[in-house]
XYZ file of N, CA and C in Angstrom:
561
model
N 235.210 33.918 21.018
C 236.679 33.013 21.209
C 236.842 32.181 19.574
N 237.821 32.155 19.268
C 238.186 31.482 17.973
C 238.135 30.055 18.393
N 238.258 28.946 17.575
C 238.612 27.790 17.822
C 239.908 27.097 18.322
N 240.652 28.121 18.141
C 241.608 28.185 18.650
C 242.129 28.582 19.986
N 240.887 29.084 20.632
C 241.052 29.436 21.858
C 241.854 31.249 21.847
N 242.019 31.939 20.757
C 242.407 33.332 20.981
C 241.309 34.151 21.277
N 241.528 35.093 21.742
C 240.181 36.130 22.063
C 240.148 36.668 20.794
N 238.831 37.217 20.670
C 238.487 37.812 19.418
C 238.649 39.461 19.545
N 239.052 40.143 18.499
C 239.573 41.079 18.228
C 238.555 42.250 18.625
N 237.248 42.106 18.866
C 236.439 43.232 18.662
C 235.856 43.191 20.431
N 236.342 42.360 21.049
C 235.985 42.672 22.354
C 236.688 43.641 23.066
N 236.270 44.364 24.016
C 236.989 45.542 24.700
C 237.815 44.775 26.256
N 238.908 45.407 26.352
C 239.473 45.045 27.598
C 238.551 44.716 28.479
N 237.491 45.003 29.230
C 236.669 45.118 30.349
C 235.597 43.821 30.125
N 235.291 43.411 28.961
C 234.176 42.565 28.446
C 235.099 41.259 28.358
N 233.568 40.102 28.802
C 233.988 38.955 28.981
C 233.665 38.179 27.676
N 234.323 37.573 27.025
C 234.104 36.949 25.838
C 232.909 35.967 25.561
N 232.239 35.576 24.684
C 231.460 34.586 24.828
C 232.054 33.192 25.163
N 230.980 32.357 25.685
C 231.695 31.113 25.865
C 231.087 30.237 24.851
N 231.894 29.489 23.938
C 231.203 28.557 23.226
C 231.195 26.993 23.873
N 229.913 26.230 24.172
C 229.790 25.356 25.427
C 230.021 23.669 24.212
N 229.397 23.640 22.943
C 229.220 22.279 22.616
C 230.003 22.570 21.272
N 230.834 22.230 20.765
C 231.584 21.854 19.514
C 230.790 21.323 18.190
N 230.754 20.144 18.345
C 230.169 19.227 16.817
C 228.609 18.987 17.414
N 227.903 18.950 16.268
C 226.448 18.658 16.807
C 226.303 17.062 17.072
N 225.368 16.799 18.239
C 225.222 15.891 19.116
C 226.037 15.654 20.230
N 226.904 16.707 20.491
C 228.039 16.504 21.477
C 227.189 16.812 22.580
N 226.056 17.815 22.640
C 225.293 18.267 23.902
C 224.368 16.926 24.124
N 224.544 15.978 23.371
C 223.569 14.672 24.065
C 224.346 13.690 24.266
N 225.458 14.136 24.484
C 226.522 12.644 24.621
C 226.142 12.537 26.359
N 226.205 13.553 27.472
C 225.781 12.812 28.784
C 224.641 12.983 29.231
N 223.666 13.183 28.102
C 222.054 13.047 28.624
C 222.055 11.953 29.026
N 221.020 12.072 29.265
C 219.664 10.788 30.007
C 219.541 9.795 28.747
N 218.943 8.407 28.892
C 218.803 7.532 27.619
C 217.781 8.236 27.206
N 216.425 8.584 28.182
C 214.953 9.146 27.591
C 215.101 10.296 26.988
N 216.039 11.121 27.223
C 216.185 12.191 26.146
C 216.851 11.702 25.032
N 217.804 11.422 25.004
C 218.405 10.536 23.771
C 217.370 9.827 22.467
N 216.672 9.244 23.132
C 215.958 8.226 22.483
C 214.355 9.627 21.708
N 214.184 10.408 22.916
C 213.249 11.645 22.452
C 213.799 12.356 20.953
N 214.946 12.393 21.045
C 215.616 13.245 19.997
C 215.680 12.529 19.114
N 215.507 11.042 19.320
C 216.024 10.226 17.996
C 214.628 10.050 17.554
N 213.777 10.030 18.052
C 212.413 9.976 17.525
C 211.927 8.472 18.094
N 212.769 7.908 18.596
C 212.352 6.309 19.606
C 211.348 6.858 20.695
N 211.057 5.852 21.308
C 210.281 5.668 22.600
C 208.650 5.901 22.118
N 207.791 6.484 23.429
C 206.529 6.456 23.306
C 206.459 7.567 22.356
N 205.312 7.218 21.286
C 204.838 8.283 20.446
C 203.101 8.676 20.760
N 202.727 9.863 20.686
C 201.307 10.013 20.640
C 200.497 9.482 19.371
N 199.490 8.923 20.003
C 198.720 8.418 19.143
C 198.021 9.561 17.632
N 198.300 8.860 16.837
C 197.862 9.693 15.574
C 196.112 9.768 15.357
N 195.806 10.750 14.990
C 194.234 11.159 14.229
C 193.457 11.639 15.616
N 191.956 12.417 15.133
C 191.948 13.056 15.884
C 190.727 12.454 16.977
N 190.388 11.263 16.827
C 189.434 10.466 17.718
C 190.646 9.784 18.936
N 191.753 9.486 18.432
C 192.970 9.076 19.212
C 192.973 9.882 20.553
N 193.345 11.312 19.963
C 193.915 12.174 20.485
C 192.548 12.574 21.458
N 191.245 12.873 21.033
C 190.366 12.911 22.007
C 190.194 11.994 23.179
N 190.118 10.661 23.089
C 190.513 9.838 24.077
C 191.116 9.173 24.648
N 192.630 10.095 24.295
C 193.975 9.498 24.827
C 193.827 9.240 26.335
N 193.562 10.170 26.935
C 193.986 10.156 28.580
C 192.322 9.842 29.130
N 192.028 9.561 30.714
C 190.825 9.357 31.242
C 190.090 10.642 31.079
N 191.027 11.881 31.459
C 190.354 12.771 31.441
C 189.882 13.688 30.345
N 190.245 13.252 28.913
C 189.933 13.477 27.921
C 188.823 13.009 27.671
N 188.771 11.535 27.608
C 187.479 10.652 27.498
C 186.271 11.422 28.216
N 186.253 11.442 29.414
C 185.716 12.434 29.953
C 184.766 13.502 29.775
N 185.555 14.166 29.057
C 185.086 15.650 28.497
C 184.600 15.248 27.543
N 185.076 13.877 26.555
C 184.710 13.992 24.901
C 183.295 13.403 25.205
N 182.830 12.372 26.155
C 181.475 11.994 26.214
C 180.738 12.818 26.866
N 180.995 13.836 27.625
C 180.094 14.616 28.149
C 179.581 15.523 27.075
N 180.860 16.094 26.632
C 180.513 16.988 25.333
C 179.450 16.523 24.141
N 179.671 14.847 24.029
C 178.454 14.189 23.199
C 176.965 14.214 24.001
N 177.312 14.286 25.091
C 176.067 14.023 25.898
C 175.371 15.424 25.906
N 176.339 16.583 25.611
C 175.262 17.422 25.718
C 174.849 18.356 24.407
N 175.574 17.741 23.397
C 174.998 17.887 22.333
C 173.997 17.021 22.111
N 173.956 15.771 22.206
C 172.637 14.987 22.133
C 171.358 15.676 22.868
N 171.805 16.392 24.031
C 170.278 16.476 24.866
C 170.021 17.935 24.181
N 171.014 18.672 23.319
C 170.160 19.680 23.064
C 169.897 19.525 21.676
N 170.258 18.490 20.601
C 169.251 18.569 19.926
C 168.007 17.565 20.267
N 167.650 16.741 21.133
C 166.499 16.382 21.761
C 165.703 17.749 21.980
N 166.411 18.377 22.615
C 164.914 19.426 23.380
C 164.772 20.442 22.107
N 165.856 20.414 20.568
C 165.495 21.420 19.862
C 164.126 20.233 19.067
N 164.496 19.230 18.871
C 163.425 18.452 18.184
C 162.193 18.740 18.616
N 162.142 18.116 19.870
C 160.791 17.794 20.749
C 160.713 19.020 21.203
N 160.841 20.379 21.031
C 160.555 21.454 21.657
C 159.205 21.951 21.233
N 157.983 22.005 22.014
C 156.454 22.197 21.112
C 156.782 24.078 21.075
N 156.072 24.378 19.768
C 156.179 25.912 19.320
C 154.866 26.342 19.749
N 154.826 27.079 20.815
C 153.948 27.964 21.054
C 153.316 28.808 20.470
N 153.863 29.257 19.265
C 153.243 30.030 18.206
C 152.394 29.787 17.275
N 151.895 28.267 17.221
C 151.064 27.158 15.965
C 150.392 26.501 17.293
N 149.526 26.161 16.731
C 148.079 25.564 17.154
C 147.503 25.337 16.181
N 146.017 24.432 16.471
C 145.385 23.906 15.739
C 143.429 24.244 16.337
N 142.550 24.931 15.729
C 141.578 24.809 16.233
C 140.640 24.506 15.429
N 139.565 23.907 15.725
C 138.740 23.547 14.801
C 138.869 22.826 13.920
N 139.957 22.136 13.816
C 140.792 21.438 12.418
C 141.609 22.269 11.407
N 141.458 23.806 12.223
C 141.960 24.584 10.847
C 143.494 24.834 11.935
N 144.955 24.686 11.206
C 146.170 25.276 11.622
C 145.863 26.268 12.101
N 146.498 27.350 13.035
C 146.500 28.634 13.251
C 148.127 29.225 13.739
N 148.346 30.186 13.264
C 149.942 30.812 13.355
C 149.807 31.935 13.926
N 150.691 32.376 15.163
C 151.087 33.676 15.307
C 152.343 33.994 15.228
N 152.503 35.185 14.663
C 153.538 35.924 14.683
C 153.752 37.595 14.569
N 154.715 37.947 15.465
C 155.111 39.153 15.909
C 156.233 39.869 15.790
N 156.344 41.060 15.318
C 157.908 41.909 15.474
C 157.571 43.266 14.992
N 158.518 43.526 15.971
C 158.757 45.424 16.283
C 159.650 45.849 15.150
N 158.894 46.880 14.357
C 159.785 47.715 13.659
C 159.726 49.465 13.787
N 160.050 50.220 13.953
C 160.193 51.594 14.310
C 159.052 51.638 15.281
N 159.562 51.063 16.629
C 158.452 51.363 17.605
C 156.865 50.700 17.605
N 157.199 50.319 16.737
C 155.649 49.049 16.361
C 155.520 47.681 16.692
N 154.613 47.186 17.031
C 154.939 45.909 17.718
C 153.553 45.185 16.357
N 153.810 44.569 15.251
C 153.166 44.412 13.722
C 152.870 42.792 14.422
N 151.479 42.353 14.649
C 150.690 40.976 15.421
C 150.082 40.616 13.933
N 150.307 39.016 13.843
C 149.622 38.573 12.592
C 149.352 37.127 12.873
N 147.774 36.859 12.787
C 147.240 35.431 13.129
C 147.019 35.055 11.738
N 147.726 33.957 11.070
C 147.481 33.472 10.113
C 146.649 31.901 10.334
N 145.328 31.841 9.379
C 144.396 30.709 9.328
C 145.066 30.059 7.455
N 145.931 29.299 7.236
C 146.144 29.072 5.761
C 144.972 28.432 5.406
N 145.339 28.420 3.899
C 144.055 27.765 3.210
C 144.031 26.505 3.452
N 142.792 25.907 3.369
C 142.406 24.613 3.910
C 141.241 23.763 3.054
N 141.611 22.791 1.836
C 140.477 22.371 0.819
C 140.145 21.170 1.718
N 138.681 20.901 1.275
C 137.803 20.283 1.792
C 137.006 21.014 3.325
N 137.253 22.014 3.378
C 136.740 22.850 4.462
C 135.268 22.704 4.353
N 134.590 22.001 5.359
C 133.254 21.756 5.167
C 132.494 22.524 5.905
N 132.846 23.348 6.949
C 132.149 24.154 7.420
C 131.557 25.084 6.889
N 131.405 25.718 6.092
C 131.444 26.920 5.191
C 132.231 27.901 5.585
N 131.282 28.789 6.520
C 132.102 29.842 6.624
C 132.126 30.190 8.634
N 133.539 30.202 8.709
C 132.943 30.298 10.354
C 133.847 31.745 10.723
N 133.385 31.825 11.933
C 133.768 33.193 12.068
C 134.518 33.104 13.424
N 135.763 33.695 13.099
C 137.380 33.830 13.762
C 137.546 35.056 14.585
N 137.635 34.420 15.737
C 137.554 35.682 16.867
C 139.292 35.794 17.899
N 139.403 36.615 17.752
C 140.988 36.611 18.312
C 141.051 37.863 19.253
N 141.825 37.648 20.606
C 141.682 38.624 21.662
C 143.237 38.570 21.628
N 144.130 39.697 21.470
C 145.466 39.666 21.153
C 146.236 40.786 22.633
N 146.912 39.861 23.307
C 147.545 40.824 24.475
C 149.005 40.784 24.392
N 149.179 42.314 24.812
C 150.704 42.290 25.148
C 151.124 42.450 26.023
N 152.239 41.484 26.510
C 153.084 41.723 27.964
C 154.275 41.962 27.820
N 154.596 42.957 28.993
C 155.737 43.641 28.841
C 156.921 42.834 29.723
N 158.227 43.081 29.860
C 159.079 42.564 30.560
C 158.872 41.758 31.950
N 157.771 42.230 32.144
C 157.877 42.182 33.934
C 156.659 41.086 33.854
N 156.184 40.504 32.460
C 155.192 39.577 32.382
C 153.657 40.292 32.999
N 153.374 41.694 32.742
C 152.476 42.253 32.755
C 151.581 42.955 31.623
N 150.011 42.966 32.020
C 149.246 43.095 30.501
C 149.889 44.463 30.267
N 149.666 44.760 29.220
C 150.079 46.356 28.501
C 148.943 46.875 27.763
N 148.308 45.716 27.025
C 147.636 46.418 26.382
C 146.922 44.899 25.867
N 145.276 45.129 25.376
C 144.651 44.041 24.896
C 143.608 44.477 23.786
N 143.240 44.003 22.664
C 142.584 43.966 21.490
C 142.034 43.147 21.071
N 140.711 43.452 20.491
C 139.720 41.754 20.031
C 139.866 41.819 18.171
N 140.051 41.017 17.532
C 139.906 41.271 16.116
C 139.401 39.919 15.341
N 138.311 40.174 14.233
C 137.825 39.208 13.789
C 137.570 39.131 12.423
N 137.154 37.757 12.103
C 136.979 37.742 10.304
C 136.525 36.559 10.054
N 136.197 36.357 9.002
C 135.497 34.987 8.670
C 136.340 33.943 7.620
N 136.399 33.170 7.917
C 137.171 32.075 7.387
C 136.280 30.848 6.585
N 136.800 31.183 5.359
C 135.580 30.029 4.615
C 136.346 29.012 3.849
N 137.831 28.966 4.206
C 138.729 27.605 3.673
C 140.080 28.464 3.239
N 139.765 29.516 2.743
C 140.956 30.411 1.933
C 141.717 30.758 3.200
N 142.729 31.559 2.738
C 143.643 31.890 3.855
C 142.925 33.058 4.524
N 143.539 33.174 5.737
C 143.079 34.702 6.483
C 143.667 35.117 7.284
N 144.089 36.458 7.517
C 145.109 36.667 8.091
C 144.327 37.780 8.931
N 144.568 37.709 10.216
C 144.079 38.684 11.112
C 145.160 39.474 11.719
N 145.034 40.991 11.311
C 146.246 41.799 11.802
C 146.381 43.299 12.883
N 147.218 43.143 13.755
C 146.878 44.332 14.724
C 148.368 45.020 14.792
N 148.258 46.013 15.444
C 149.551 46.827 15.761
C 149.411 47.367 17.327
N 150.461 47.426 17.874
C 150.873 48.040 19.234
C 151.907 48.952 19.147
N 151.777 49.703 19.927
C 153.002 50.773 20.494
C 154.257 49.504 21.328
N 155.278 49.460 20.521
C 156.228 49.172 21.477
C 156.789 49.854 22.640
N 156.199 49.667 23.629
C 156.986 50.004 25.228
C 156.902 48.788 25.564
N 158.411 48.486 25.406
C 159.332 47.101 25.847
C 158.443 45.847 25.847
N 157.672 45.740 24.882
C 157.120 44.440 24.873
C 157.445 43.037 25.013
N 157.712 42.064 25.708
C 158.156 40.543 25.580
C 157.718 39.807 24.825
N 156.556 39.453 24.717
C 155.521 38.664 23.835
C 154.147 38.955 23.817
N 153.418 38.583 22.815
C 152.377 38.125 22.292
C 151.395 37.193 22.755
N 150.268 37.592 23.140
C 149.405 36.058 23.695
C 148.202 36.466 22.803
N 147.638 35.104 22.205
C 146.412 35.190 21.359
C 145.185 34.386 21.567
N 144.138 34.501 21.772
C 143.250 33.240 22.038
C 142.223 33.366 20.954
N 142.411 32.183 19.965
C 141.635 32.462 18.984
C 140.760 31.627 19.307
N 139.193 31.915 18.708
C 138.224 31.265 18.886
C 137.630 30.801 17.326
N 137.191 29.725 17.338
C 136.717 29.382 16.281
C 135.729 28.053 16.296
N 134.121 28.621 16.046
C 132.906 27.945 16.146
C 132.827 28.167 17.620
N 133.122 26.913 18.275
C 133.378 26.890 19.966
C 134.148 26.232 20.570
N 135.436 26.123 19.820
C 136.626 26.099 20.351
C 137.797 26.682 20.256
N 138.707 26.797 21.064
C 139.508 28.079 21.134
C 141.175 27.399 21.670
N 141.984 28.057 20.854
C 143.433 27.755 20.988
C 143.899 29.176 21.781
N 144.930 28.789 22.454
C 145.950 30.096 23.260
C 147.438 30.260 22.547
N 148.036 30.989 22.009
C 149.066 30.758 21.336
C 149.700 32.055 21.776
N 150.992 31.942 21.798
C 151.910 33.220 22.476
C 153.168 33.072 21.566
N 154.028 34.374 21.802
C 154.927 34.572 20.240
C 156.136 35.439 21.157
N 157.016 35.160 20.706
C 157.961 36.156 21.096
C 158.065 37.535 19.947
N 158.639 38.828 20.471
C 159.029 39.781 19.859
C 159.952 39.617 18.796
N 159.811 39.605 17.570
C 160.984 39.580 16.768
C 161.747 40.806 16.521
N 162.560 41.290 16.900
C 163.260 42.523 17.066
C 164.121 42.575 15.510
N 163.679 43.907 15.090
C 164.546 44.128 13.795
C 165.801 45.282 13.841
């Protein structure tokens, strides 16, 4: 329709013309509730600005925020204080076990780092290395040995990878022993 109320020329005889409800801007809010007019005018209650205020605006959002903070703190404490089963010390010598899989072979390495002031002269290092499957059953076992003189020493062995889950090694120096365990790093 035109503003004069005459029908438009583009409508067919059997079609209904569009109905134009509002004339002037703001006329649609004339009969609206006061809260609706305040909302469109930008008056009334406003949402708090800022990320922190948004996170603690309601009771449920405060609960979720503090639950999230508690979980992050718990994970942080667990990561910081988790003991690494792949490292240890035997007869005052630090020992580290690593294992990785490459092309159907698991490579195992036991490292005894260089230690200045090692006063025992030379010590025989024996290691019993065991490979365990996904069902935690012993798959294979081997013994390796070397002589530690205070210089860096690596004891290495390999296993065929038949779904090995982890490696366990019992390292013995002199009369003391330590048990190490390492998960397989998949390449």
